[in-house]
mmCIF file with all atom_site columns, N, CA and C in Angstrom:
data_model
loop_
_atom_site.group_PDB
_atom_site.id
_atom_site.type_symbol
_atom_site.label_atom_id
_atom_site.label_alt_id
_atom_site.label_comp_id
_atom_site.label_asym_id
_atom_site.label_entity_id
_atom_site.label_seq_id
_atom_site.pdbx_PDB_ins_code
_atom_site.Cartn_x
_atom_site.Cartn_y
_atom_site.Cartn_z
_atom_site.occupancy
_atom_site.B_iso_or_equiv
_atom_site.pdbx_formal_charge
_atom_site.auth_seq_id
_atom_site.auth_comp_id
_atom_site.auth_asym_id
_atom_site.auth_atom_id
_atom_site.pdbx_PDB_model_num
ATOM 1   N N  . MET S 1 1  ? 0.771   -0.909  0.089   1.00 0.00 ? 1443 MET S N  1
ATOM 2   C CA . MET S 1 1  ? 0.166   -0.092  0.160   1.00 0.00 ? 1443 MET S CA 1
ATOM 3   C C  . MET S 1 1  ? 1.312   1.107   0.444   1.00 0.00 ? 1443 MET S C  1
ATOM 4   N N  . ASP S 1 2  ? 2.057   1.550   0.267   1.00 0.00 ? 1444 ASP S N  1
ATOM 5   C CA . ASP S 1 2  ? 2.516   2.762   0.621   1.00 0.00 ? 1444 ASP S CA 1
ATOM 6   C C  . ASP S 1 2  ? 2.987   2.805   -0.911  1.00 0.00 ? 1444 ASP S C  1
ATOM 7   N N  . GLU S 1 3  ? 2.977   2.064   -1.841  1.00 0.00 ? 1445 GLU S N  1
ATOM 8   C CA . GLU S 1 3  ? 3.748   2.328   -3.272  1.00 0.00 ? 1445 GLU S CA 1
ATOM 9   C C  . GLU S 1 3  ? 2.768   3.022   -3.820  1.00 0.00 ? 1445 GLU S C  1
ATOM 10  N N  . ILE S 1 4  ? 1.182   3.171   -3.550  1.00 0.00 ? 1446 ILE S N  1
ATOM 11  C CA . ILE S 1 4  ? 0.350   3.893   -3.690  1.00 0.00 ? 1446 ILE S CA 1
ATOM 12  C C  . ILE S 1 4  ? 0.295   5.636   -3.365  1.00 0.00 ? 1446 ILE S C  1
ATOM 13  N N  . TYR S 1 5  ? 1.290   5.586   -2.144  1.00 0.00 ? 1447 TYR S N  1
ATOM 14  C CA . TYR S 1 5  ? 1.621   6.951   -1.010  1.00 0.00 ? 1447 TYR S CA 1
ATOM 15  C C  . TYR S 1 5  ? 2.511   7.212   -2.103  1.00 0.00 ? 1447 TYR S C  1
ATOM 16  N N  . ASP S 1 6  ? 3.407   6.666   -2.844  1.00 0.00 ? 1448 ASP S N  1
ATOM 17  C CA . ASP S 1 6  ? 4.716   7.460   -3.079  1.00 0.00 ? 1448 ASP S CA 1
ATOM 18  C C  . ASP S 1 6  ? 4.412   7.630   -4.578  1.00 0.00 ? 1448 ASP S C  1
ATOM 19  N N  . VAL S 1 7  ? 3.518   7.158   -5.071  1.00 0.00 ? 1449 VAL S N  1
ATOM 20  C CA . VAL S 1 7  ? 3.310   8.169   -6.533  1.00 0.00 ? 1449 VAL S CA 1
ATOM 21  C C  . VAL S 1 7  ? 2.802   9.490   -5.817  1.00 0.00 ? 1449 VAL S C  1
ATOM 22  N N  . LEU S 1 8  ? 1.921   9.651   -4.774  1.00 0.00 ? 1450 LEU S N  1
ATOM 23  C CA . LEU S 1 8  ? 1.579   10.343  -4.320  1.00 0.00 ? 1450 LEU S CA 1
ATOM 24  C C  . LEU S 1 8  ? 2.268   11.830  -4.065  1.00 0.00 ? 1450 LEU S C  1
ATOM 25  N N  . LYS S 1 9  ? 3.163   10.932  -3.012  1.00 0.00 ? 1451 LYS S N  1
ATOM 26  C CA . LYS S 1 9  ? 4.268   12.079  -3.070  1.00 0.00 ? 1451 LYS S CA 1
ATOM 27  C C  . LYS S 1 9  ? 5.261   12.271  -4.144  1.00 0.00 ? 1451 LYS S C  1
ATOM 28  N N  . SER S 1 10 ? 5.459   11.854  -4.858  1.00 0.00 ? 1452 SER S N  1
ATOM 29  C CA . SER S 1 10 ? 6.169   12.239  -6.340  1.00 0.00 ? 1452 SER S CA 1
ATOM 30  C C  . SER S 1 10 ? 5.536   13.272  -7.043  1.00 0.00 ? 1452 SER S C  1
ATOM 31  N N  . ARG S 1 11 ? 4.123   13.559  -6.989  1.00 0.00 ? 1453 ARG S N  1
ATOM 32  C CA . ARG S 1 11 ? 3.281   14.248  -7.403  1.00 0.00 ? 1453 ARG S CA 1
ATOM 33  C C  . ARG S 1 11 ? 3.574   15.729  -6.762  1.00 0.00 ? 1453 ARG S C  1
ATOM 34  N N  . ASP S 1 12 ? 4.479   15.268  -5.528  1.00 0.00 ? 1454 ASP S N  1
ATOM 35  C CA . ASP S 1 12 ? 4.345   16.628  -4.532  1.00 0.00 ? 1454 ASP S CA 1
ATOM 36  C C  . ASP S 1 12 ? 2.573   17.001  -3.646  1.00 0.00 ? 1454 ASP S C  1
ATOM 37  N N  . VAL S 1 13 ? 1.919   15.677  -3.626  1.00 0.00 ? 1455 VAL S N  1
ATOM 38  C CA . VAL S 1 13 ? 0.369   15.694  -3.041  1.00 0.00 ? 1455 VAL S CA 1
ATOM 39  C C  . VAL S 1 13 ? 0.911   15.850  -0.940  1.00 0.00 ? 1455 VAL S C  1
ATOM 40  N N  . SER S 1 14 ? 0.328   17.164  -0.660  1.00 0.00 ? 1456 SER S N  1
ATOM 41  C CA . SER S 1 14 ? 0.736   17.322  0.998   1.00 0.00 ? 1456 SER S CA 1
ATOM 42  C C  . SER S 1 14 ? 0.897   16.127  1.720   1.00 0.00 ? 1456 SER S C  1
ATOM 43  N N  . GLU S 1 15 ? 1.641   15.756  2.617   1.00 0.00 ? 1457 GLU S N  1
ATOM 44  C CA . GLU S 1 15 ? 1.766   14.642  3.419   1.00 0.00 ? 1457 GLU S CA 1
ATOM 45  C C  . GLU S 1 15 ? -0.233  14.872  4.591   1.00 0.00 ? 1457 GLU S C  1
ATOM 46  N N  . GLU S 1 16 ? -0.789  15.641  4.509   1.00 0.00 ? 1458 GLU S N  1
ATOM 47  C CA . GLU S 1 16 ? -1.448  15.909  5.173   1.00 0.00 ? 1458 GLU S CA 1
ATOM 48  C C  . GLU S 1 16 ? -2.571  15.221  4.478   1.00 0.00 ? 1458 GLU S C  1
ATOM 49  N N  . VAL S 1 17 ? -2.735  15.279  3.006   1.00 0.00 ? 1459 VAL S N  1
ATOM 50  C CA . VAL S 1 17 ? -3.949  14.429  2.118   1.00 0.00 ? 1459 VAL S CA 1
ATOM 51  C C  . VAL S 1 17 ? -3.392  13.025  2.127   1.00 0.00 ? 1459 VAL S C  1
ATOM 52  N N  . ILE S 1 18 ? -2.260  12.529  2.054   1.00 0.00 ? 1460 ILE S N  1
ATOM 53  C CA . ILE S 1 18 ? -2.244  11.019  2.494   1.00 0.00 ? 1460 ILE S CA 1
ATOM 54  C C  . ILE S 1 18 ? -2.458  10.727  3.450   1.00 0.00 ? 1460 ILE S C  1
ATOM 55  N N  . GLN S 1 19 ? -2.639  11.512  4.977   1.00 0.00 ? 1461 GLN S N  1
ATOM 56  C CA . GLN S 1 19 ? -2.580  10.640  5.926   1.00 0.00 ? 1461 GLN S CA 1
ATOM 57  C C  . GLN S 1 19 ? -4.086  10.792  6.023   1.00 0.00 ? 1461 GLN S C  1
ATOM 58  N N  . ARG S 1 20 ? -4.389  11.370  5.696   1.00 0.00 ? 1462 ARG S N  1
ATOM 59  C CA . ARG S 1 20 ? -5.916  11.211  5.927   1.00 0.00 ? 1462 ARG S CA 1
ATOM 60  C C  . ARG S 1 20 ? -6.607  10.465  4.499   1.00 0.00 ? 1462 ARG S C  1
ATOM 61  N N  . LEU S 1 21 ? -5.433  9.753   3.702   1.00 0.00 ? 1463 LEU S N  1
ATOM 62  C CA . LEU S 1 21 ? -6.109  8.564   3.047   1.00 0.00 ? 1463 LEU S CA 1
ATOM 63  C C  . LEU S 1 21 ? -5.991  7.394   3.359   1.00 0.00 ? 1463 LEU S C  1
ATOM 64  N N  . GLU S 1 22 ? -4.634  7.080   4.313   1.00 0.00 ? 1464 GLU S N  1
ATOM 65  C CA . GLU S 1 22 ? -4.136  6.117   5.246   1.00 0.00 ? 1464 GLU S CA 1
ATOM 66  C C  . GLU S 1 22 ? -5.847  6.223   6.211   1.00 0.00 ? 1464 GLU S C  1
ATOM 67  N N  . LYS S 1 23 ? -5.992  7.223   6.777   1.00 0.00 ? 1465 LYS S N  1
ATOM 68  C CA . LYS S 1 23 ? -6.770  6.973   8.303   1.00 0.00 ? 1465 LYS S CA 1
ATOM 69  C C  . LYS S 1 23 ? -7.807  6.844   7.606   1.00 0.00 ? 1465 LYS S C  1
ATOM 70  N N  . ASP S 1 24 ? -8.258  7.149   6.334   1.00 0.00 ? 1466 ASP S N  1
ATOM 71  C CA . ASP S 1 24 ? -9.943  6.747   5.975   1.00 0.00 ? 1466 ASP S CA 1
ATOM 72  C C  . ASP S 1 24 ? -9.613  4.913   4.763   1.00 0.00 ? 1466 ASP S C  1
ATOM 73  N N  . LYS S 1 25 ? -8.513  4.356   4.998   1.00 0.00 ? 1467 LYS S N  1
ATOM 74  C CA . LYS S 1 25 ? -8.561  3.162   4.613   1.00 0.00 ? 1467 LYS S CA 1
ATOM 75  C C  . LYS S 1 25 ? -8.785  3.388   3.224   1.00 0.00 ? 1467 LYS S C  1
ATOM 76  N N  . ILE S 1 26 ? -7.967  4.800   2.752   1.00 0.00 ? 1468 ILE S N  1
ATOM 77  C CA . ILE S 1 26 ? -8.654  4.387   0.706   1.00 0.00 ? 1468 ILE S CA 1
ATOM 78  C C  . ILE S 1 26 ? -7.336  3.833   0.336   1.00 0.00 ? 1468 ILE S C  1
ATOM 79  N N  . ASP S 1 27 ? -7.800  2.998   -0.147  1.00 0.00 ? 1469 ASP S N  1
ATOM 80  C CA . ASP S 1 27 ? -6.616  2.450   -1.067  1.00 0.00 ? 1469 ASP S CA 1
ATOM 81  C C  . ASP S 1 27 ? -7.295  1.921   -2.357  1.00 0.00 ? 1469 ASP S C  1
ATOM 82  N N  . SER S 1 28 ? -5.498  1.694   -3.369  1.00 0.00 ? 1470 SER S N  1
ATOM 83  C CA . SER S 1 28 ? -5.978  1.261   -4.624  1.00 0.00 ? 1470 SER S CA 1
ATOM 84  C C  . SER S 1 28 ? -7.550  0.894   -5.330  1.00 0.00 ? 1470 SER S C  1
ATOM 85  N N  . SER S 1 29 ? -7.897  -0.076  -4.153  1.00 0.00 ? 1471 SER S N  1
ATOM 86  C CA . SER S 1 29 ? -9.344  -1.120  -5.003  1.00 0.00 ? 1471 SER S CA 1
ATOM 87  C C  . SER S 1 29 ? -10.486 -0.266  -3.920  1.00 0.00 ? 1471 SER S C  1
ATOM 88  N N  . VAL S 1 30 ? -9.793  0.576   -3.090  1.00 0.00 ? 1472 VAL S N  1
ATOM 89  C CA . VAL S 1 30 ? -11.163 1.765   -2.678  1.00 0.00 ? 1472 VAL S CA 1
ATOM 90  C C  . VAL S 1 30 ? -11.585 2.902   -3.621  1.00 0.00 ? 1472 VAL S C  1
ATOM 91  N N  . LEU S 1 31 ? -10.098 3.787   -4.087  1.00 0.00 ? 1473 LEU S N  1
ATOM 92  C CA . LEU S 1 31 ? -10.256 4.003   -4.789  1.00 0.00 ? 1473 LEU S CA 1
ATOM 93  C C  . LEU S 1 31 ? -11.238 4.106   -6.558  1.00 0.00 ? 1473 LEU S C  1
ATOM 94  N N  . LEU S 1 32 ? -11.080 3.295   -6.835  1.00 0.00 ? 1474 LEU S N  1
ATOM 95  C CA . LEU S 1 32 ? -11.654 2.497   -7.960  1.00 0.00 ? 1474 LEU S CA 1
ATOM 96  C C  . LEU S 1 32 ? -12.958 1.963   -8.311  1.00 0.00 ? 1474 LEU S C  1
ATOM 97  N N  . LEU S 1 33 ? -13.848 2.583   -6.956  1.00 0.00 ? 1475 LEU S N  1
ATOM 98  C CA . LEU S 1 33 ? -15.261 2.277   -6.793  1.00 0.00 ? 1475 LEU S CA 1
ATOM 99  C C  . LEU S 1 33 ? -15.355 3.706   -6.090  1.00 0.00 ? 1475 LEU S C  1
ATOM 100 N N  . MET S 1 34 ? -14.626 4.381   -6.140  1.00 0.00 ? 1476 MET S N  1
ATOM 101 C CA . MET S 1 34 ? -15.158 6.202   -6.067  1.00 0.00 ? 1476 MET S CA 1
ATOM 102 C C  . MET S 1 34 ? -15.012 6.616   -7.541  1.00 0.00 ? 1476 MET S C  1
ATOM 103 N N  . THR S 1 35 ? -16.081 7.974   -7.032  1.00 0.00 ? 1477 THR S N  1
ATOM 104 C CA . THR S 1 35 ? -16.903 8.454   -8.397  1.00 0.00 ? 1477 THR S CA 1
ATOM 105 C C  . THR S 1 35 ? -15.759 9.667   -8.579  1.00 0.00 ? 1477 THR S C  1
ATOM 106 N N  . ASP S 1 36 ? -15.782 10.337  -8.821  1.00 0.00 ? 1478 ASP S N  1
ATOM 107 C CA . ASP S 1 36 ? -14.341 11.805  -9.333  1.00 0.00 ? 1478 ASP S CA 1
ATOM 108 C C  . ASP S 1 36 ? -14.745 12.599  -8.116  1.00 0.00 ? 1478 ASP S C  1
ATOM 109 N N  . GLU S 1 37 ? -15.939 12.841  -8.048  1.00 0.00 ? 1479 GLU S N  1
ATOM 110 C CA . GLU S 1 37 ? -16.803 14.069  -7.009  1.00 0.00 ? 1479 GLU S CA 1
ATOM 111 C C  . GLU S 1 37 ? -16.112 13.228  -5.567  1.00 0.00 ? 1479 GLU S C  1
ATOM 112 N N  . GLN S 1 38 ? -16.510 12.345  -5.517  1.00 0.00 ? 1480 GLN S N  1
ATOM 113 C CA . GLN S 1 38 ? -16.054 11.826  -4.239  1.00 0.00 ? 1480 GLN S CA 1
ATOM 114 C C  . GLN S 1 38 ? -13.924 11.368  -3.567  1.00 0.00 ? 1480 GLN S C  1
ATOM 115 N N  . LEU S 1 39 ? -13.868 11.404  -4.244  1.00 0.00 ? 1481 LEU S N  1
ATOM 116 C CA . LEU S 1 39 ? -11.742 11.219  -4.874  1.00 0.00 ? 1481 LEU S CA 1
ATOM 117 C C  . LEU S 1 39 ? -11.529 13.359  -4.523  1.00 0.00 ? 1481 LEU S C  1
ATOM 118 N N  . LYS S 1 40 ? -12.708 14.593  -5.661  1.00 0.00 ? 1482 LYS S N  1
ATOM 119 C CA . LYS S 1 40 ? -12.311 15.163  -5.150  1.00 0.00 ? 1482 LYS S CA 1
ATOM 120 C C  . LYS S 1 40 ? -12.185 15.669  -4.408  1.00 0.00 ? 1482 LYS S C  1
ATOM 121 N N  . ASP S 1 41 ? -12.748 15.170  -2.880  1.00 0.00 ? 1483 ASP S N  1
ATOM 122 C CA . ASP S 1 41 ? -12.606 15.390  -1.977  1.00 0.00 ? 1483 ASP S CA 1
ATOM 123 C C  . ASP S 1 41 ? -11.261 14.873  -1.143  1.00 0.00 ? 1483 ASP S C  1
ATOM 124 N N  . TYR S 1 42 ? -10.565 14.470  -2.224  1.00 0.00 ? 1484 TYR S N  1
ATOM 125 C CA . TYR S 1 42 ? -8.899  13.859  -1.352  1.00 0.00 ? 1484 TYR S CA 1
ATOM 126 C C  . TYR S 1 42 ? -8.342  15.174  -2.113  1.00 0.00 ? 1484 TYR S C  1
ATOM 127 N N  . LEU S 1 43 ? -8.566  14.753  -3.168  1.00 0.00 ? 1485 LEU S N  1
ATOM 128 C CA . LEU S 1 43 ? -7.114  15.015  -4.297  1.00 0.00 ? 1485 LEU S CA 1
ATOM 129 C C  . LEU S 1 43 ? -8.189  16.099  -5.626  1.00 0.00 ? 1485 LEU S C  1
ATOM 130 N N  . PRO S 1 44 ? -7.659  17.770  -4.510  1.00 0.00 ? 1486 PRO S N  1
ATOM 131 C CA . PRO S 1 44 ? -8.211  18.581  -5.779  1.00 0.00 ? 1486 PRO S CA 1
ATOM 132 C C  . PRO S 1 44 ? -8.508  19.137  -7.074  1.00 0.00 ? 1486 PRO S C  1
ATOM 133 N N  . SER S 1 45 ? -6.699  18.398  -7.273  1.00 0.00 ? 1487 SER S N  1
ATOM 134 C CA . SER S 1 45 ? -6.201  17.992  -8.322  1.00 0.00 ? 1487 SER S CA 1
ATOM 135 C C  . SER S 1 45 ? -6.869  17.094  -10.027 1.00 0.00 ? 1487 SER S C  1
ATOM 136 N N  . TYR S 1 46 ? -7.606  17.896  -10.588 1.00 0.00 ? 1488 TYR S N  1
ATOM 137 C CA . TYR S 1 46 ? -7.742  17.298  -12.274 1.00 0.00 ? 1488 TYR S CA 1
ATOM 138 C C  . TYR S 1 46 ? -6.483  16.093  -12.145 1.00 0.00 ? 1488 TYR S C  1
ATOM 139 N N  . GLY S 1 47 ? -5.172  16.844  -12.233 1.00 0.00 ? 1489 GLY S N  1
ATOM 140 C CA . GLY S 1 47 ? -4.069  15.719  -12.841 1.00 0.00 ? 1489 GLY S CA 1
ATOM 141 C C  . GLY S 1 47 ? -3.337  15.055  -11.720 1.00 0.00 ? 1489 GLY S C  1
ATOM 142 N N  . ASP S 1 48 ? -3.752  15.213  -10.756 1.00 0.00 ? 1490 ASP S N  1
ATOM 143 C CA . ASP S 1 48 ? -3.320  14.392  -9.698  1.00 0.00 ? 1490 ASP S CA 1
ATOM 144 C C  . ASP S 1 48 ? -4.682  12.861  -9.041  1.00 0.00 ? 1490 ASP S C  1
ATOM 145 N N  . ARG S 1 49 ? -5.577  13.363  -9.033  1.00 0.00 ? 1491 ARG S N  1
ATOM 146 C CA . ARG S 1 49 ? -7.326  12.109  -9.760  1.00 0.00 ? 1491 ARG S CA 1
ATOM 147 C C  . ARG S 1 49 ? -6.836  11.029  -10.753 1.00 0.00 ? 1491 ARG S C  1
ATOM 148 N N  . LEU S 1 50 ? -6.031  11.949  -12.123 1.00 0.00 ? 1492 LEU S N  1
ATOM 149 C CA . LEU S 1 50 ? -6.036  10.724  -12.927 1.00 0.00 ? 1492 LEU S CA 1
ATOM 150 C C  . LEU S 1 50 ? -4.468  9.948   -12.777 1.00 0.00 ? 1492 LEU S C  1
ATOM 151 N N  . ALA S 1 51 ? -3.719  10.578  -12.287 1.00 0.00 ? 1493 ALA S N  1
ATOM 152 C CA . ALA S 1 51 ? -2.822  9.554   -12.338 1.00 0.00 ? 1493 ALA S CA 1
ATOM 153 C C  . ALA S 1 51 ? -2.446  9.080   -11.050 1.00 0.00 ? 1493 ALA S C  1
ATOM 154 N N  . PHE S 1 52 ? -2.684  9.311   -9.815  1.00 0.00 ? 1494 PHE S N  1
ATOM 155 C CA . PHE S 1 52 ? -3.742  8.064   -9.360  1.00 0.00 ? 1494 PHE S CA 1
ATOM 156 C C  . PHE S 1 52 ? -4.594  6.748   -9.360  1.00 0.00 ? 1494 PHE S C  1
ATOM 157 N N  . LEU S 1 53 ? -5.668  7.312   -10.418 1.00 0.00 ? 1495 LEU S N  1
ATOM 158 C CA . LEU S 1 53 ? -6.564  6.306   -10.678 1.00 0.00 ? 1495 LEU S CA 1
ATOM 159 C C  . LEU S 1 53 ? -5.451  5.634   -12.151 1.00 0.00 ? 1495 LEU S C  1
ATOM 160 N N  . GLY S 1 54 ? -4.788  5.933   -13.218 1.00 0.00 ? 1496 GLY S N  1
ATOM 161 C CA . GLY S 1 54 ? -4.454  5.093   -13.896 1.00 0.00 ? 1496 GLY S CA 1
ATOM 162 C C  . GLY S 1 54 ? -3.168  4.570   -13.185 1.00 0.00 ? 1496 GLY S C  1
ATOM 163 N N  . TYR S 1 55 ? -2.857  5.052   -12.075 1.00 0.00 ? 1497 TYR S N  1
ATOM 164 C CA . TYR S 1 55 ? -2.079  3.625   -11.588 1.00 0.00 ? 1497 TYR S CA 1
ATOM 165 C C  . TYR S 1 55 ? -2.166  2.617   -10.677 1.00 0.00 ? 1497 TYR S C  1
ATOM 166 N N  . CYS S 1 56 ? -3.552  3.088   -9.967  1.00 0.00 ? 1498 CYS S N  1
ATOM 167 C CA . CYS S 1 56 ? -4.504  1.629   -9.537  1.00 0.00 ? 1498 CYS S CA 1
ATOM 168 C C  . CYS S 1 56 ? -5.047  1.355   -10.483 1.00 0.00 ? 1498 CYS S C  1
ATOM 169 N N  . ARG S 1 57 ? -5.076  1.469   -11.752 1.00 0.00 ? 1499 ARG S N  1
ATOM 170 C CA . ARG S 1 57 ? -5.695  0.661   -12.863 1.00 0.00 ? 1499 ARG S CA 1
ATOM 171 C C  . ARG S 1 57 ? -5.093  -0.246  -13.229 1.00 0.00 ? 1499 ARG S C  1
ATOM 172 N N  . ARG S 1 58 ? -3.403  0.062   -13.277 1.00 0.00 ? 1500 ARG S N  1
ATOM 173 C CA . ARG S 1 58 ? -2.050  -0.854  -14.293 1.00 0.00 ? 1500 ARG S CA 1
ATOM 174 C C  . ARG S 1 58 ? -2.021  -1.591  -12.952 1.00 0.00 ? 1500 ARG S C  1
ATOM 175 N N  . ARG S 1 59 ? -2.183  -1.429  -11.832 1.00 0.00 ? 1501 ARG S N  1
ATOM 176 C CA . ARG S 1 59 ? -1.515  -2.578  -10.654 1.00 0.00 ? 1501 ARG S CA 1
ATOM 177 C C  . ARG S 1 59 ? -2.495  -3.183  -10.229 1.00 0.00 ? 1501 ARG S C  1
ATOM 178 N N  . GLU S 1 60 ? -4.128  -2.811  -10.849 1.00 0.00 ? 1502 GLU S N  1
ATOM 179 C CA . GLU S 1 60 ? -5.101  -4.352  -10.545 1.00 0.00 ? 1502 GLU S CA 1
ATOM 180 C C  . GLU S 1 60 ? -4.800  -5.176  -11.603 1.00 0.00 ? 1502 GLU S C  1
ATOM 181 N N  . ASN S 1 61 ? -4.574  -4.386  -13.313 1.00 0.00 ? 1503 ASN S N  1
ATOM 182 C CA . ASN S 1 61 ? -4.560  -5.486  -14.431 1.00 0.00 ? 1503 ASN S CA 1
ATOM 183 C C  . ASN S 1 61 ? -3.244  -6.117  -14.114 1.00 0.00 ? 1503 ASN S C  1
ATOM 184 N N  . ASP S 1 62 ? -2.514  -5.942  -13.327 1.00 0.00 ? 1504 ASP S N  1
ATOM 185 C CA . ASP S 1 62 ? -1.031  -6.699  -13.496 1.00 0.00 ? 1504 ASP S CA 1
ATOM 186 C C  . ASP S 1 62 ? -0.960  -7.859  -12.964 1.00 0.00 ? 1504 ASP S C  1
ATOM 187 N N  . PRO S 1 63 ? -0.418  -9.108  -13.826 1.00 0.00 ? 1505 PRO S N  1
ATOM 188 C CA . PRO S 1 63 ? -1.290  -10.678 -12.963 1.00 0.00 ? 1505 PRO S CA 1
ATOM 189 C C  . PRO S 1 63 ? 0.061   -10.125 -11.731 1.00 0.00 ? 1505 PRO S C  1
ATOM 190 N N  . ALA S 1 64 ? 1.080   -9.639  -12.068 1.00 0.00 ? 1506 ALA S N  1
ATOM 191 C CA . ALA S 1 64 ? 2.185   -9.815  -10.919 1.00 0.00 ? 1506 ALA S CA 1
ATOM 192 C C  . ALA S 1 64 ? 1.439   -9.150  -9.627  1.00 0.00 ? 1506 ALA S C  1
ATOM 193 N N  . GLY S 1 65 ? 1.086   -8.004  -9.826  1.00 0.00 ? 1507 GLY S N  1
ATOM 194 C CA . GLY S 1 65 ? -0.081  -7.310  -8.898  1.00 0.00 ? 1507 GLY S CA 1
ATOM 195 C C  . GLY S 1 65 ? -0.553  -8.212  -7.948  1.00 0.00 ? 1507 GLY S C  1
ATOM 196 N N  . ARG S 1 66 ? -0.760  -8.950  -8.044  1.00 0.00 ? 1508 ARG S N  1
ATOM 197 C CA . ARG S 1 66 ? -2.945  -9.575  -7.987  1.00 0.00 ? 1508 ARG S CA 1
ATOM 198 C C  . ARG S 1 66 ? -2.410  -10.829 -7.449  1.00 0.00 ? 1508 ARG S C  1
ATOM 199 N N  . LYS S 1 67 ? -1.038  -11.457 -8.044  1.00 0.00 ? 1509 LYS S N  1
ATOM 200 C CA . LYS S 1 67 ? -0.534  -12.524 -6.725  1.00 0.00 ? 1509 LYS S CA 1
ATOM 201 C C  . LYS S 1 67 ? 0.278   -11.931 -5.652  1.00 0.00 ? 1509 LYS S C  1
ATOM 202 N N  . SER S 1 68 ? 1.007   -10.824 -5.634  1.00 0.00 ? 1510 SER S N  1
ATOM 203 C CA . SER S 1 68 ? 1.625   -10.751 -4.679  1.00 0.00 ? 1510 SER S CA 1
ATOM 204 C C  . SER S 1 68 ? 0.190   -9.291  -3.609  1.00 0.00 ? 1510 SER S C  1
ATOM 205 N N  . LYS S 1 69 ? -0.910  -9.471  -4.336  1.00 0.00 ? 1511 LYS S N  1
ATOM 206 C CA . LYS S 1 69 ? -1.836  -8.838  -2.931  1.00 0.00 ? 1511 LYS S CA 1
ATOM 207 C C  . LYS S 1 69 ? -2.546  -9.764  -2.111  1.00 0.00 ? 1511 LYS S C  1
ATOM 208 N N  . LEU S 1 70 ? -2.674  -11.215 -3.078  1.00 0.00 ? 1512 LEU S N  1
ATOM 209 C CA . LEU S 1 70 ? -3.356  -12.553 -2.316  1.00 0.00 ? 1512 LEU S CA 1
ATOM 210 C C  . LEU S 1 70 ? -1.891  -12.410 -0.798  1.00 0.00 ? 1512 LEU S C  1
ATOM 211 N N  . PHE S 1 71 ? -0.961  -12.704 -1.488  1.00 0.00 ? 1513 PHE S N  1
ATOM 212 C CA . PHE S 1 71 ? -0.068  -13.371 -0.623  1.00 0.00 ? 1513 PHE S CA 1
ATOM 213 C C  . PHE S 1 71 ? 0.243   -11.766 0.272   1.00 0.00 ? 1513 PHE S C  1
ATOM 214 N N  . ASP S 1 72 ? 0.486   -10.825 0.358   1.00 0.00 ? 1514 ASP S N  1
ATOM 215 C CA . ASP S 1 72 ? -0.554  -9.605  1.213   1.00 0.00 ? 1514 ASP S CA 1
ATOM 216 C C  . ASP S 1 72 ? -1.497  -10.290 2.395   1.00 0.00 ? 1514 ASP S C  1
ATOM 217 N N  . ARG S 1 73 ? -2.563  -10.778 1.490   1.00 0.00 ? 1515 ARG S N  1
ATOM 218 C CA . ARG S 1 73 ? -3.782  -11.309 2.506   1.00 0.00 ? 1515 ARG S CA 1
ATOM 219 C C  . ARG S 1 73 ? -3.500  -12.224 3.678   1.00 0.00 ? 1515 ARG S C  1
#
């Protein structure tokens, strides 16, 4: 899960926003269920939302990523 927060840090998203996402348990699987309006509450920048969604979708569709998620569980 730290990987998705590293993506946000690389886009200069504030630490407060990242901590709020962690506190509310927003991870890649939850994020894919959220609407743009819901995500806007966390990430006001449209570009950050697109980058975050793109990363989560790639991660979700990556067979190696799915295996590692199973091992994590």
